[in-house]
PDB file of C-alpha atoms and ligand atoms in Angstrom:
ATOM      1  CA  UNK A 267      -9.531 -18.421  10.037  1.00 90.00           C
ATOM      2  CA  UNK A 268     -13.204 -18.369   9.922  1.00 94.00           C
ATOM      3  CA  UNK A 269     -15.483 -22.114   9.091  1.00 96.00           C
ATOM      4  CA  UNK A 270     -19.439 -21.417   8.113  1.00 97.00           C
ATOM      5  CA  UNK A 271     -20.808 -24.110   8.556  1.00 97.00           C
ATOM      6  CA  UNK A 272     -24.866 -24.916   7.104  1.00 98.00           C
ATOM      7  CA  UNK A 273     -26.027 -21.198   7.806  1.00 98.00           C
ATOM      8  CA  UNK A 274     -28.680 -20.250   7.721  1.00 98.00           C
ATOM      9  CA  UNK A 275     -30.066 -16.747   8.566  1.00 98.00           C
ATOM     10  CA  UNK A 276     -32.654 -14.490   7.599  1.00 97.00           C
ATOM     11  CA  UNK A 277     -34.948 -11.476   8.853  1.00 97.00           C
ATOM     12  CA  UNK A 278     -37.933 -12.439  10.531  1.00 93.00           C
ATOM     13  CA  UNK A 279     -40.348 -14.814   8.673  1.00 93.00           C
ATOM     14  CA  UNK A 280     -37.346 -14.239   5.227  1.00 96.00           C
ATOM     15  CA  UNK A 281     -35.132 -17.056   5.141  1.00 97.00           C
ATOM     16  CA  UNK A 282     -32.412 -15.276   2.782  1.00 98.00           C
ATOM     17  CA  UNK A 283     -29.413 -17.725   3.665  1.00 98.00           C
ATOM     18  CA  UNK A 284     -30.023 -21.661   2.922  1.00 98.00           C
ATOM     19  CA  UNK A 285     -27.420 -23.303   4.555  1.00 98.00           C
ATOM     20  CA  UNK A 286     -23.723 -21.438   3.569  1.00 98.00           C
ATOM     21  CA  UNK A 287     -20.529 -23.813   3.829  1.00 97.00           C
ATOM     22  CA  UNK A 288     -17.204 -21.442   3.678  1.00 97.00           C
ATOM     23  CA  UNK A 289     -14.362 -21.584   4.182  1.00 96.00           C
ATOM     24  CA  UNK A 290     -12.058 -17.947   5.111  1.00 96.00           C
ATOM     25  CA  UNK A 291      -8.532 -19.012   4.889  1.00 96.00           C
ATOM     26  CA  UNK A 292      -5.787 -17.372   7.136  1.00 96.00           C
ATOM     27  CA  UNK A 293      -3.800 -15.078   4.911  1.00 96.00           C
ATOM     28  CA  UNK A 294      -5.933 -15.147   1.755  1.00 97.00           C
ATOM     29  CA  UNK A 295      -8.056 -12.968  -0.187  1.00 98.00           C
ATOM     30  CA  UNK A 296     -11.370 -14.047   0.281  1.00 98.00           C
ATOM     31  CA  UNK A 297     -14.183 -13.303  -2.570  1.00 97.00           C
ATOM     32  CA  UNK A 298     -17.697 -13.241  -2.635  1.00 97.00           C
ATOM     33  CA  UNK A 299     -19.925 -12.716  -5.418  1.00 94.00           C
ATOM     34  CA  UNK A 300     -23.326 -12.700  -6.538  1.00 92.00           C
ATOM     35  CA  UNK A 301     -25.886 -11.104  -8.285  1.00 89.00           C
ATOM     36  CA  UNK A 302     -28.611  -8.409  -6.570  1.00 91.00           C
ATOM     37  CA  UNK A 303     -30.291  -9.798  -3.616  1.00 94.00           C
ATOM     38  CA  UNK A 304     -28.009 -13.050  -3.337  1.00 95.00           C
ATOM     39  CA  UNK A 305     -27.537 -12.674   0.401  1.00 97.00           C
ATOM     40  CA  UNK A 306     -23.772 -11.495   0.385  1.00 96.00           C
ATOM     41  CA  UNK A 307     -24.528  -8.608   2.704  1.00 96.00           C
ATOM     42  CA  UNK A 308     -26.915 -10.630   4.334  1.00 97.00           C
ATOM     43  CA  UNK A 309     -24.336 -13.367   5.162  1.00 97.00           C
ATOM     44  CA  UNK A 310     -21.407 -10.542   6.283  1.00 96.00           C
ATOM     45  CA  UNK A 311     -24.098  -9.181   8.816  1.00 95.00           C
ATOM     46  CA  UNK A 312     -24.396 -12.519  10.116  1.00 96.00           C
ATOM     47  CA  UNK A 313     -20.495 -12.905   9.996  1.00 95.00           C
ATOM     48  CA  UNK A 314     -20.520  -9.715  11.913  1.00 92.00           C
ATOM     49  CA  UNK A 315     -23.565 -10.571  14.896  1.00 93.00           C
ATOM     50  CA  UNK A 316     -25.387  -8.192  13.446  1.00 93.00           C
ATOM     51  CA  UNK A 317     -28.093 -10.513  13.018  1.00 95.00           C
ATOM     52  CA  UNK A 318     -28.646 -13.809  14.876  1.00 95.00           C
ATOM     53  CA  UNK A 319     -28.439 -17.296  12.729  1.00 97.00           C
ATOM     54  CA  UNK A 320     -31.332 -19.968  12.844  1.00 97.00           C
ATOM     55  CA  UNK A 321     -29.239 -22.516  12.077  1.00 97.00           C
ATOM     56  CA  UNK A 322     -25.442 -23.800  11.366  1.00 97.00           C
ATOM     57  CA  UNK A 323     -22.378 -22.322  12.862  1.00 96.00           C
ATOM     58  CA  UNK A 324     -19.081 -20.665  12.201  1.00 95.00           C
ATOM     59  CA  UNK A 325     -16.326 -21.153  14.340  1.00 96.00           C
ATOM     60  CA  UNK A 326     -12.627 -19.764  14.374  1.00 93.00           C
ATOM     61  CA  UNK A 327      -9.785 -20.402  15.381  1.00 88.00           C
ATOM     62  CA  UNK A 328     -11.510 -23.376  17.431  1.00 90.00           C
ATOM     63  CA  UNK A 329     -13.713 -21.045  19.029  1.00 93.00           C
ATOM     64  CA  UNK A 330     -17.405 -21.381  18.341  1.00 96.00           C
ATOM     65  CA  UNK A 331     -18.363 -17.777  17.476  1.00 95.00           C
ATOM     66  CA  UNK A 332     -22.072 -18.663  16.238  1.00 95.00           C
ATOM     67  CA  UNK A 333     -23.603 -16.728  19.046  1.00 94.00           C
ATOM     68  CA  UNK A 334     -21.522 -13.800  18.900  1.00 94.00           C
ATOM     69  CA  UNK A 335     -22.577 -10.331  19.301  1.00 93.00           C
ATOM     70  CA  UNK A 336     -21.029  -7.300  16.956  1.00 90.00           C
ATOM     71  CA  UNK A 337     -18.926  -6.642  20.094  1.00 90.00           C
ATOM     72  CA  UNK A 338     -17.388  -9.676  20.878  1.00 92.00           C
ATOM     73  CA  UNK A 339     -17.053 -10.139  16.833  1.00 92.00           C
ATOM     74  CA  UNK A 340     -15.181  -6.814  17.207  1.00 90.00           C
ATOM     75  CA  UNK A 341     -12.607  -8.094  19.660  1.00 89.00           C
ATOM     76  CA  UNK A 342     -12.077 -11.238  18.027  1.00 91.00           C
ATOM     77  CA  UNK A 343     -10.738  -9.147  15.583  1.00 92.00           C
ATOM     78  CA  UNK A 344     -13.196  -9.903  12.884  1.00 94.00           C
ATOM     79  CA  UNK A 345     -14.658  -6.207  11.601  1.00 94.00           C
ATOM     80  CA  UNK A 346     -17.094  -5.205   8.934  1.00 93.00           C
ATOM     81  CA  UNK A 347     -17.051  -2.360   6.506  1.00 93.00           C
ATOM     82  CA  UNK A 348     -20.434  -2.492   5.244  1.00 88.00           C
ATOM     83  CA  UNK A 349     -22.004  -1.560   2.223  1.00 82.00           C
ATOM     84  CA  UNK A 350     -22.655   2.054   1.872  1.00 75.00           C
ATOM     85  CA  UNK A 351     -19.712   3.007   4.265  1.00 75.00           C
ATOM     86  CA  UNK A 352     -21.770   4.706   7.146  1.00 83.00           C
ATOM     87  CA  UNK A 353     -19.108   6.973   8.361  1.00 92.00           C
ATOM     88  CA  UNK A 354     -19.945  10.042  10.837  1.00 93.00           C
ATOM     89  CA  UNK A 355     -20.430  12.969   8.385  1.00 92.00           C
ATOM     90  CA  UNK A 356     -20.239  15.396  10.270  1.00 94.00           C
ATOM     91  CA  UNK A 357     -16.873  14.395  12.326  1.00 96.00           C
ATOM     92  CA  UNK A 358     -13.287  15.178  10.774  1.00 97.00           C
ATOM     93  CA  UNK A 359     -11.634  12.046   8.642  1.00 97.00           C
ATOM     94  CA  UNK A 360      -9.075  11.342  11.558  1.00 97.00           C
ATOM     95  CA  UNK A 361     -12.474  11.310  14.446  1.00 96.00           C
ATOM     96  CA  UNK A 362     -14.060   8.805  12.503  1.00 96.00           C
ATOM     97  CA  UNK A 363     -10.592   6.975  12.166  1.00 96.00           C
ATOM     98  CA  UNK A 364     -10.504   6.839  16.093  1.00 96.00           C
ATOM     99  CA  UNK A 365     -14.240   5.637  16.325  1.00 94.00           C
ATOM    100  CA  UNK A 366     -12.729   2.576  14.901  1.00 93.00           C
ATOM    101  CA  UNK A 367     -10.168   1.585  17.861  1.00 93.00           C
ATOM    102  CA  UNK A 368     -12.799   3.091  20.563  1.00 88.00           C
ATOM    103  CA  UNK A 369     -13.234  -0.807  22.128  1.00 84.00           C
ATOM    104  CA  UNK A 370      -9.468  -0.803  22.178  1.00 86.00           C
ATOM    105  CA  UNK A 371      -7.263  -0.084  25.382  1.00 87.00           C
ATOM    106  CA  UNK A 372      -4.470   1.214  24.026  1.00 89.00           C
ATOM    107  CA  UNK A 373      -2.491   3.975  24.395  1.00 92.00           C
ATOM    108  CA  UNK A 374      -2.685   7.548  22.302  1.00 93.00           C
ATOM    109  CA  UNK A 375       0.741   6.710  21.422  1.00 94.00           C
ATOM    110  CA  UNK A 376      -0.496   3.019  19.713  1.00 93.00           C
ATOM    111  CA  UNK A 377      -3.596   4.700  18.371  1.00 95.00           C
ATOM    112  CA  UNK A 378      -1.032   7.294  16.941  1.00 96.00           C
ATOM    113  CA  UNK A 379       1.152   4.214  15.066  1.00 95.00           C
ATOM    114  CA  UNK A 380      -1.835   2.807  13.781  1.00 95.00           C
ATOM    115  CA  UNK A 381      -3.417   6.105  12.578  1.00 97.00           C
ATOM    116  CA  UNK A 382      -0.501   7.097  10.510  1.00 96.00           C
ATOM    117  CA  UNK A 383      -0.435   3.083   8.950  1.00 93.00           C
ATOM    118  CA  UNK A 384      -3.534   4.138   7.627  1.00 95.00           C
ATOM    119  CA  UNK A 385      -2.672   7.403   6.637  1.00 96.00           C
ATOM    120  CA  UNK A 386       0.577   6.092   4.680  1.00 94.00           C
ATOM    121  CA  UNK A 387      -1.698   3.317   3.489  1.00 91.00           C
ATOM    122  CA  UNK A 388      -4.343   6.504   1.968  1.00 92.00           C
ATOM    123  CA  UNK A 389      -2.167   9.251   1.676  1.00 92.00           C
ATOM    124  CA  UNK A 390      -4.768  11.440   0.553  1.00 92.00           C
ATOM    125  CA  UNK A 391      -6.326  10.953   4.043  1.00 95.00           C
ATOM    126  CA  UNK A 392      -3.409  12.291   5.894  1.00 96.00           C
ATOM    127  CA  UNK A 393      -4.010  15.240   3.589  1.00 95.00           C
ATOM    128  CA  UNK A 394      -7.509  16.126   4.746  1.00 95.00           C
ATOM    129  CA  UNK A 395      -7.233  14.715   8.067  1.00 96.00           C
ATOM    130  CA  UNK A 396      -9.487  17.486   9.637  1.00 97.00           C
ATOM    131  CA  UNK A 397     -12.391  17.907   6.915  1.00 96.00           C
ATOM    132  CA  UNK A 398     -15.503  16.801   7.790  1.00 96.00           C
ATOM    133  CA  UNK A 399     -16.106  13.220   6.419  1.00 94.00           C
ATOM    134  CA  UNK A 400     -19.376  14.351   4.426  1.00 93.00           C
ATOM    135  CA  UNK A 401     -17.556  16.164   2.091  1.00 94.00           C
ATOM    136  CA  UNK A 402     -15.166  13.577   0.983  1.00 91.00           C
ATOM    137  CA  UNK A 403     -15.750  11.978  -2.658  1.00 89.00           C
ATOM    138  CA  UNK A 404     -17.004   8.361  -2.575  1.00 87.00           C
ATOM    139  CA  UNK A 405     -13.390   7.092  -3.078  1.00 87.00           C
ATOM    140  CA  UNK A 406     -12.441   8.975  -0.148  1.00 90.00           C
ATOM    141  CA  UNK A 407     -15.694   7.848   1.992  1.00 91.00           C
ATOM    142  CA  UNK A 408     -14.302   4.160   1.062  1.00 90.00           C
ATOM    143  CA  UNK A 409     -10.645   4.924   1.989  1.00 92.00           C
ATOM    144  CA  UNK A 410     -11.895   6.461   4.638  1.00 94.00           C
ATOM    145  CA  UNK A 411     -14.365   3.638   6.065  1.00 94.00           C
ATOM    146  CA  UNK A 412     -11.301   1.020   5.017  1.00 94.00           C
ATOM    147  CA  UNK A 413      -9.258   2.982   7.571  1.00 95.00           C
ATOM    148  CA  UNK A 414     -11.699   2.865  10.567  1.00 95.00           C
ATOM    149  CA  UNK A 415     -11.971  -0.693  10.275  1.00 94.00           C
ATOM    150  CA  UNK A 416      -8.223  -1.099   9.826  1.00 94.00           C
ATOM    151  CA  UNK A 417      -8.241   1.176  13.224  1.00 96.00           C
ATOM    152  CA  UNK A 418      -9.703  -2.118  15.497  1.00 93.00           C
ATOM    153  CA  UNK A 419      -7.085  -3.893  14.516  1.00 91.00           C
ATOM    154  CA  UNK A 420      -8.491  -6.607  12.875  1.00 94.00           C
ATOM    155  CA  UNK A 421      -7.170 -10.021  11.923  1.00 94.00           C
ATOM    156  CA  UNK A 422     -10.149 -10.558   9.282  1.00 96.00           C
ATOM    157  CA  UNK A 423     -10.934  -7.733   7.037  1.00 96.00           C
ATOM    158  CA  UNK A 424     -14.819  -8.000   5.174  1.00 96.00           C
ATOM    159  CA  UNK A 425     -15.552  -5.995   3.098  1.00 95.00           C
ATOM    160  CA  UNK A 426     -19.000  -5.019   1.565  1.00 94.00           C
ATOM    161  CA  UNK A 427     -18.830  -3.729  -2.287  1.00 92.00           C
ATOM    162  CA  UNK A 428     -15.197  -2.453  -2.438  1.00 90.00           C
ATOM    163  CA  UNK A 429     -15.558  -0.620  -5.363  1.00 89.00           C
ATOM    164  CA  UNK A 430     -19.665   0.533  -5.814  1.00 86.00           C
ATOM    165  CA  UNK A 431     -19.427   4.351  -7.208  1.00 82.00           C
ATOM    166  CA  UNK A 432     -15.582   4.520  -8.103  1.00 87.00           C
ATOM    167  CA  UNK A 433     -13.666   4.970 -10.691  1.00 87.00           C
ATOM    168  CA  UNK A 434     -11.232   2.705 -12.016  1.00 90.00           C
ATOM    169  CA  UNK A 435      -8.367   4.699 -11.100  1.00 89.00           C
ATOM    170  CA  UNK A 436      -9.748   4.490  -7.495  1.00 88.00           C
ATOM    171  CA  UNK A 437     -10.708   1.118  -7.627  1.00 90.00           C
ATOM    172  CA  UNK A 438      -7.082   0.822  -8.440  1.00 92.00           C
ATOM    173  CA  UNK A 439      -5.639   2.655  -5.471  1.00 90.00           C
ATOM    174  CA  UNK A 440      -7.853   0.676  -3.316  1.00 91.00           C
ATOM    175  CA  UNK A 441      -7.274  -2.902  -4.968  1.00 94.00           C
ATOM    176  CA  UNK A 442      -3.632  -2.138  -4.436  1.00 94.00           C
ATOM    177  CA  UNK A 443      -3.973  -1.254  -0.619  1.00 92.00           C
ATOM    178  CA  UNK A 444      -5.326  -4.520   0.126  1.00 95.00           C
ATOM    179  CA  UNK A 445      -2.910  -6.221  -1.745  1.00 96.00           C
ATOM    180  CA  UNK A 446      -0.575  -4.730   0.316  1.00 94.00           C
ATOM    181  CA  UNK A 447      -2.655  -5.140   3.293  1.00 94.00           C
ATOM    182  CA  UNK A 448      -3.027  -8.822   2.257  1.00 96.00           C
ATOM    183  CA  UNK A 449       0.533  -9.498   2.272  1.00 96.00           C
ATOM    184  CA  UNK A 450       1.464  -7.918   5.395  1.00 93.00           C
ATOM    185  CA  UNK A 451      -0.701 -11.004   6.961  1.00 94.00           C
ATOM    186  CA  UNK A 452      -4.146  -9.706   7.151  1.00 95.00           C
ATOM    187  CA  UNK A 453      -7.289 -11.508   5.909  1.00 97.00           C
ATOM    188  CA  UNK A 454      -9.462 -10.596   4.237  1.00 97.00           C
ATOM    189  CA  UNK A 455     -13.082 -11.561   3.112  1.00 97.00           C
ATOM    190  CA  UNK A 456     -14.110  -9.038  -0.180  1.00 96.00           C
ATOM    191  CA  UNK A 457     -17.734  -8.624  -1.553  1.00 95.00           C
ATOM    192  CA  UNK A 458     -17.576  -7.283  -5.301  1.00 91.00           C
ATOM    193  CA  UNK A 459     -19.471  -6.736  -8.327  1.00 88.00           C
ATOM    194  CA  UNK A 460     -16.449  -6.017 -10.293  1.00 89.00           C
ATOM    195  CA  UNK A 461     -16.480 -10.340 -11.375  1.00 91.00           C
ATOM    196  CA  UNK A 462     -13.205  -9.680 -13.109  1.00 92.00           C
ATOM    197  CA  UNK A 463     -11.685  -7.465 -10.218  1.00 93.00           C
ATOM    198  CA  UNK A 464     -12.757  -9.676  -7.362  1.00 95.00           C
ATOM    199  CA  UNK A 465     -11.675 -12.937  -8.775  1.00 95.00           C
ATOM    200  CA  UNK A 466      -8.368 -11.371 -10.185  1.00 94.00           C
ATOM    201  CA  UNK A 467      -7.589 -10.225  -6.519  1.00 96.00           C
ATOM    202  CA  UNK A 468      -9.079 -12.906  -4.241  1.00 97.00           C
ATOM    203  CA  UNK A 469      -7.016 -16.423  -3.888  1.00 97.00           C
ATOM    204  CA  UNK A 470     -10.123 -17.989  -3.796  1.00 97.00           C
ATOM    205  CA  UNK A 471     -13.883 -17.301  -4.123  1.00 97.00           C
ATOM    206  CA  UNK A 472     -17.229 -18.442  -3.464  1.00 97.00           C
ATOM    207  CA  UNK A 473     -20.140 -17.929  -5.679  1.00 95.00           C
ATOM    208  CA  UNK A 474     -23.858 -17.207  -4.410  1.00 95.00           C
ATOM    209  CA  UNK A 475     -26.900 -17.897  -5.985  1.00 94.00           C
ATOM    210  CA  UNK A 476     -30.252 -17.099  -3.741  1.00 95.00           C
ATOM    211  CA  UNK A 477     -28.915 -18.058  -0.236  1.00 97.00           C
ATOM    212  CA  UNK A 478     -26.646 -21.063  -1.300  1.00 97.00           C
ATOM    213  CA  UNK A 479     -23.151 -21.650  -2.695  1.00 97.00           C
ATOM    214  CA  UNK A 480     -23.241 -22.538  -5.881  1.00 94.00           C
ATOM    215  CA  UNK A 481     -19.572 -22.788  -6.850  1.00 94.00           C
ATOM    216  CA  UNK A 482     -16.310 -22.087  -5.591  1.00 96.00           C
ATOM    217  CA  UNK A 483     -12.500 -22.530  -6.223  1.00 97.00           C
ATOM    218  CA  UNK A 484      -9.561 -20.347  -6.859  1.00 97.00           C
ATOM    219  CA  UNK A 485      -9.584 -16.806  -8.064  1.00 95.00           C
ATOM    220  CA  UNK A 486      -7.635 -18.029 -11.018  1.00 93.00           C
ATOM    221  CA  UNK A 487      -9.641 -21.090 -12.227  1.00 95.00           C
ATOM    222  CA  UNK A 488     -13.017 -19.320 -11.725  1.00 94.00           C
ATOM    223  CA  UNK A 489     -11.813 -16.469 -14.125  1.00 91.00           C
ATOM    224  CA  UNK A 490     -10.794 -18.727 -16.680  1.00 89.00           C
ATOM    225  CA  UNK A 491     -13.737 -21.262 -16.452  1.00 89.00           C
ATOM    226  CA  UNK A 492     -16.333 -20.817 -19.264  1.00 87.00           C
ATOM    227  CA  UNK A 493     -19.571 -21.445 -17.675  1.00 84.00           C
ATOM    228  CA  UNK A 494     -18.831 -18.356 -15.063  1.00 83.00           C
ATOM    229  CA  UNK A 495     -17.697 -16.285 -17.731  1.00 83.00           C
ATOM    230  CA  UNK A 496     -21.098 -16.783 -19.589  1.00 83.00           C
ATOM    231  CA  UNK A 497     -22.929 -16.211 -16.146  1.00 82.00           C
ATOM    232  CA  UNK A 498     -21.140 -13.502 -14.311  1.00 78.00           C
ATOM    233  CA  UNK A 499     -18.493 -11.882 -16.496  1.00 73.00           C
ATOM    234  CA  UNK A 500     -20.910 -11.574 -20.021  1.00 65.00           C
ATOM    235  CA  UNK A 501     -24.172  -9.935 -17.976  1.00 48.00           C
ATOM    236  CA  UNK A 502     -21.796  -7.497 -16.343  1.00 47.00           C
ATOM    237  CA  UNK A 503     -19.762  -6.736 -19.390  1.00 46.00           C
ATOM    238  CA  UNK A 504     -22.684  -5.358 -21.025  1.00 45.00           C
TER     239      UNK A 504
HETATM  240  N1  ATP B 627     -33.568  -5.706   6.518  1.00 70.66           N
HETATM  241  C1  ATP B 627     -34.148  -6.571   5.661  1.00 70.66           C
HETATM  242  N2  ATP B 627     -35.413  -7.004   5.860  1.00 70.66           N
HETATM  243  C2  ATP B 627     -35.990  -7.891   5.016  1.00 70.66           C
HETATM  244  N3  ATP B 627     -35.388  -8.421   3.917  1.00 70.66           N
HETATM  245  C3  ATP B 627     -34.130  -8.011   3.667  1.00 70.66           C
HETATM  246  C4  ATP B 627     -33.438  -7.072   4.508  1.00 70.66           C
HETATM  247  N4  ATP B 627     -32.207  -6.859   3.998  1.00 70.66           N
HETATM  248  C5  ATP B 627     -32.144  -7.636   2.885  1.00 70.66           C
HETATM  249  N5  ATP B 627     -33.285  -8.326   2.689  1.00 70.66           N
HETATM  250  C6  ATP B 627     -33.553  -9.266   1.601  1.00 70.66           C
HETATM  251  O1  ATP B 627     -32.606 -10.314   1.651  1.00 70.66           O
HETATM  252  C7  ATP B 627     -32.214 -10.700   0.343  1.00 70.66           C
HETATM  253  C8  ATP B 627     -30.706 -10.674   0.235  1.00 70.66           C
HETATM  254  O2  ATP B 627     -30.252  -9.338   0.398  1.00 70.66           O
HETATM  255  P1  ATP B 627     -28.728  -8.936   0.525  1.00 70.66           P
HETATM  256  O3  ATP B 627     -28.690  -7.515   0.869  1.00 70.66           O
HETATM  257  O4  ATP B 627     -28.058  -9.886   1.433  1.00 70.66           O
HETATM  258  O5  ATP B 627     -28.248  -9.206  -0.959  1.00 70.66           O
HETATM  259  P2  ATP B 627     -26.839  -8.872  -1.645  1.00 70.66           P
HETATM  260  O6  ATP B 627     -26.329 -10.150  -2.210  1.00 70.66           O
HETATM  261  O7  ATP B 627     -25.970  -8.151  -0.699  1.00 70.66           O
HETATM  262  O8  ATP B 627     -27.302  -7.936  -2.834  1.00 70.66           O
HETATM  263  P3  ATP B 627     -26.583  -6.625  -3.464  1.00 70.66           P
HETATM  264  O9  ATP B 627     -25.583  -7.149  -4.426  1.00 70.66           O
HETATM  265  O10 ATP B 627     -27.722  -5.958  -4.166  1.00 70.66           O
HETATM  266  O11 ATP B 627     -26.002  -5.821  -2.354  1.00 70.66           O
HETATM  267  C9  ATP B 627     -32.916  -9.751  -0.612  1.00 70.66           C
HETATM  268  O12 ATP B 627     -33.985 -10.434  -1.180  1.00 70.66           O
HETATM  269  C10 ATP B 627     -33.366  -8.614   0.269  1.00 70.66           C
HETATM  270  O13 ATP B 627     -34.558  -8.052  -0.194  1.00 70.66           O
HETATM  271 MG1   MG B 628     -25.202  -6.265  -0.656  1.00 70.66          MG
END
C-alpha cells in the first residue's frame, strides 16, 4: 500500500526523522509506537505532505508519492486524522462530516450513503448530528474526526493517538470500529500510546526510537517478546 523508504524529514535546521524504512501493508492494521517526541506525528505529517522530506521516498501503489502535496495525498486516498482532532467547533457534527468529502465530486445522494456509514459506524453521531462540534466530549471529538476522514473516502486510514483522553469504554467503541473498518478492506496506519492496545489491534507494528526504527514485526510477537515488554509495556503500566 504505502513503501517509506530512508526518510528523512524534519523542520527547518531539526532533523527529527533519520532515515524511516516501512512498510503499510494493503488490508492490515498498521501500528506505530513510540515514546514522547519519537517523530510518529512527525513522520504521519510527512506521510500526509504536510511537510516536505529531505531525503528518501515513499511510493504506492507504484506511484512515487514523495513530492506530494496534502491535496494530491488527499485524492490518492491516503488521509490523516491528526493528533488533537482539529475539527470546526463551531459547525454542527454532520458540517464537519461534509468538510471531509469537500475535494470529492460526488453527488448529495453518495455523500448521503457515506454519511450514514459513518453514522451507523458512531451511532451516537447520528444522534447529535446538528450540535455544534465544540461541545462534544473528547470521545465524540474522536468519533467525530474518525468520521470526516472516513468522509474522503480513503483507502489508507492514519491515525494520530486513537485513544489520548478516553476512557476505556470509549477506547473500546472506537478499537472496535476499526476493526470493523479494517475488515471491510480499509487500511489503516494507527499511532498509540496504549502499547498493549495498539499491538493487540495492529497485524503488525513498527517501533520508533528518536527518528529511526528500532524494531518491528507482528502485533502478536511484539506483545509477547520480553525485551518490549520491559521497554514499552512496564514504563506505561506504571
Ligand atoms: N513544528 C515543529 N517545529 C520544531 N520542532 C518540532 C515541531 N513539531 C515537532 N517538533 C519536534 O520533533 C520531535 C518529534 O516530535 P513528534 O511530534 O513527531 O513526536 P511524537 O512521536 O509524535 O511524540 P508524542 O508521542 O508526544 O506525540 C520532537 O523533538 C519535537 O519537539
Ligand atoms: Mg505525536
Amino acid at each position: 500500500m504505502l513503501e517509506l523508504n530512508g526518510i528523512c524529514a524534519g523542520y527547518g535546521e531539526i532533523q527529527v526523522l533519520w532515515g524511516i524504512d516501512m512498510a503499510v501493508r494493503s488490508g492490515e492494521i498498521t501500528a506505530l509506537i513510540g515514546s514522547n517526541g519519537a517523530g510518529k506525528t512527525t513522520l504521519m505529517r510527512a506521510l500526509s505532505g504536510l511537510i516536505p522530506l529531505t531525503s528518501g521516498k515513499y511510493v504506492s501503489e507504484g506511484v512515487d508519492l514523495s513530492k506530494a502535496s496534502a491535496a494530491q495525498m488527499l485524492a490518492h486516498g491516503i488521509v490523516h486524522v491528526p493528533e488533537g482532532r482539529r475539527l470546526f467547533g463551531a459547525m454542527s457534527i454532520e458540517d464537519n462530516l461534509l468538510m471531509g468529502a469537500y475535494s470529492r465530486s460526488v453527488s448529495r445522494s453518495e455523500l448521503n450513503r457515506d454519511l450514514d456509514r459513518v453514522y451507523t459506524t458512531f451511532p451516537k453521531l447520528r444522534e447529535r448530528r446538528n450540535q455544534a462540534a465544540a461541545t462534544l466530549s473528547g470521545g465524540e471529538q474522536q468519533m467525530c474526526a474518525i468520521g470526516r476522514g472516513l468522509m474522503s473516502a480513503p483507502r489508507l486510514l492514519m491515525i494520530d493517538e486513537l485513544s489520548l483522553g478516553l476512557s476505556p469504554l470509549l477506547v473500546e467503541q472506537l478499537v472496535a470500529a476499526l476493526r470493523q473498518l479494517n475488515s471491510e478492506g480499509m487500511s489503516i496506519l494507527l499511532v498509540e500510546q496504549d502499547v498493549t492496545t495498539a499491538l493487540d489491534l495492529c497485524h503488525h507494528a513498527y517501533i520508533m526510537d528518536m527518528g529511526r526504527i528500532v524494531r518491528t514485526g507482528q502485533g502478536a510477537e511484539l506483545l509477547a517478546d520480553p525485551i518490549i515488554r520491559d521497554a514499552y509495556l512496564g514504563v506505561l503500566e506504571d
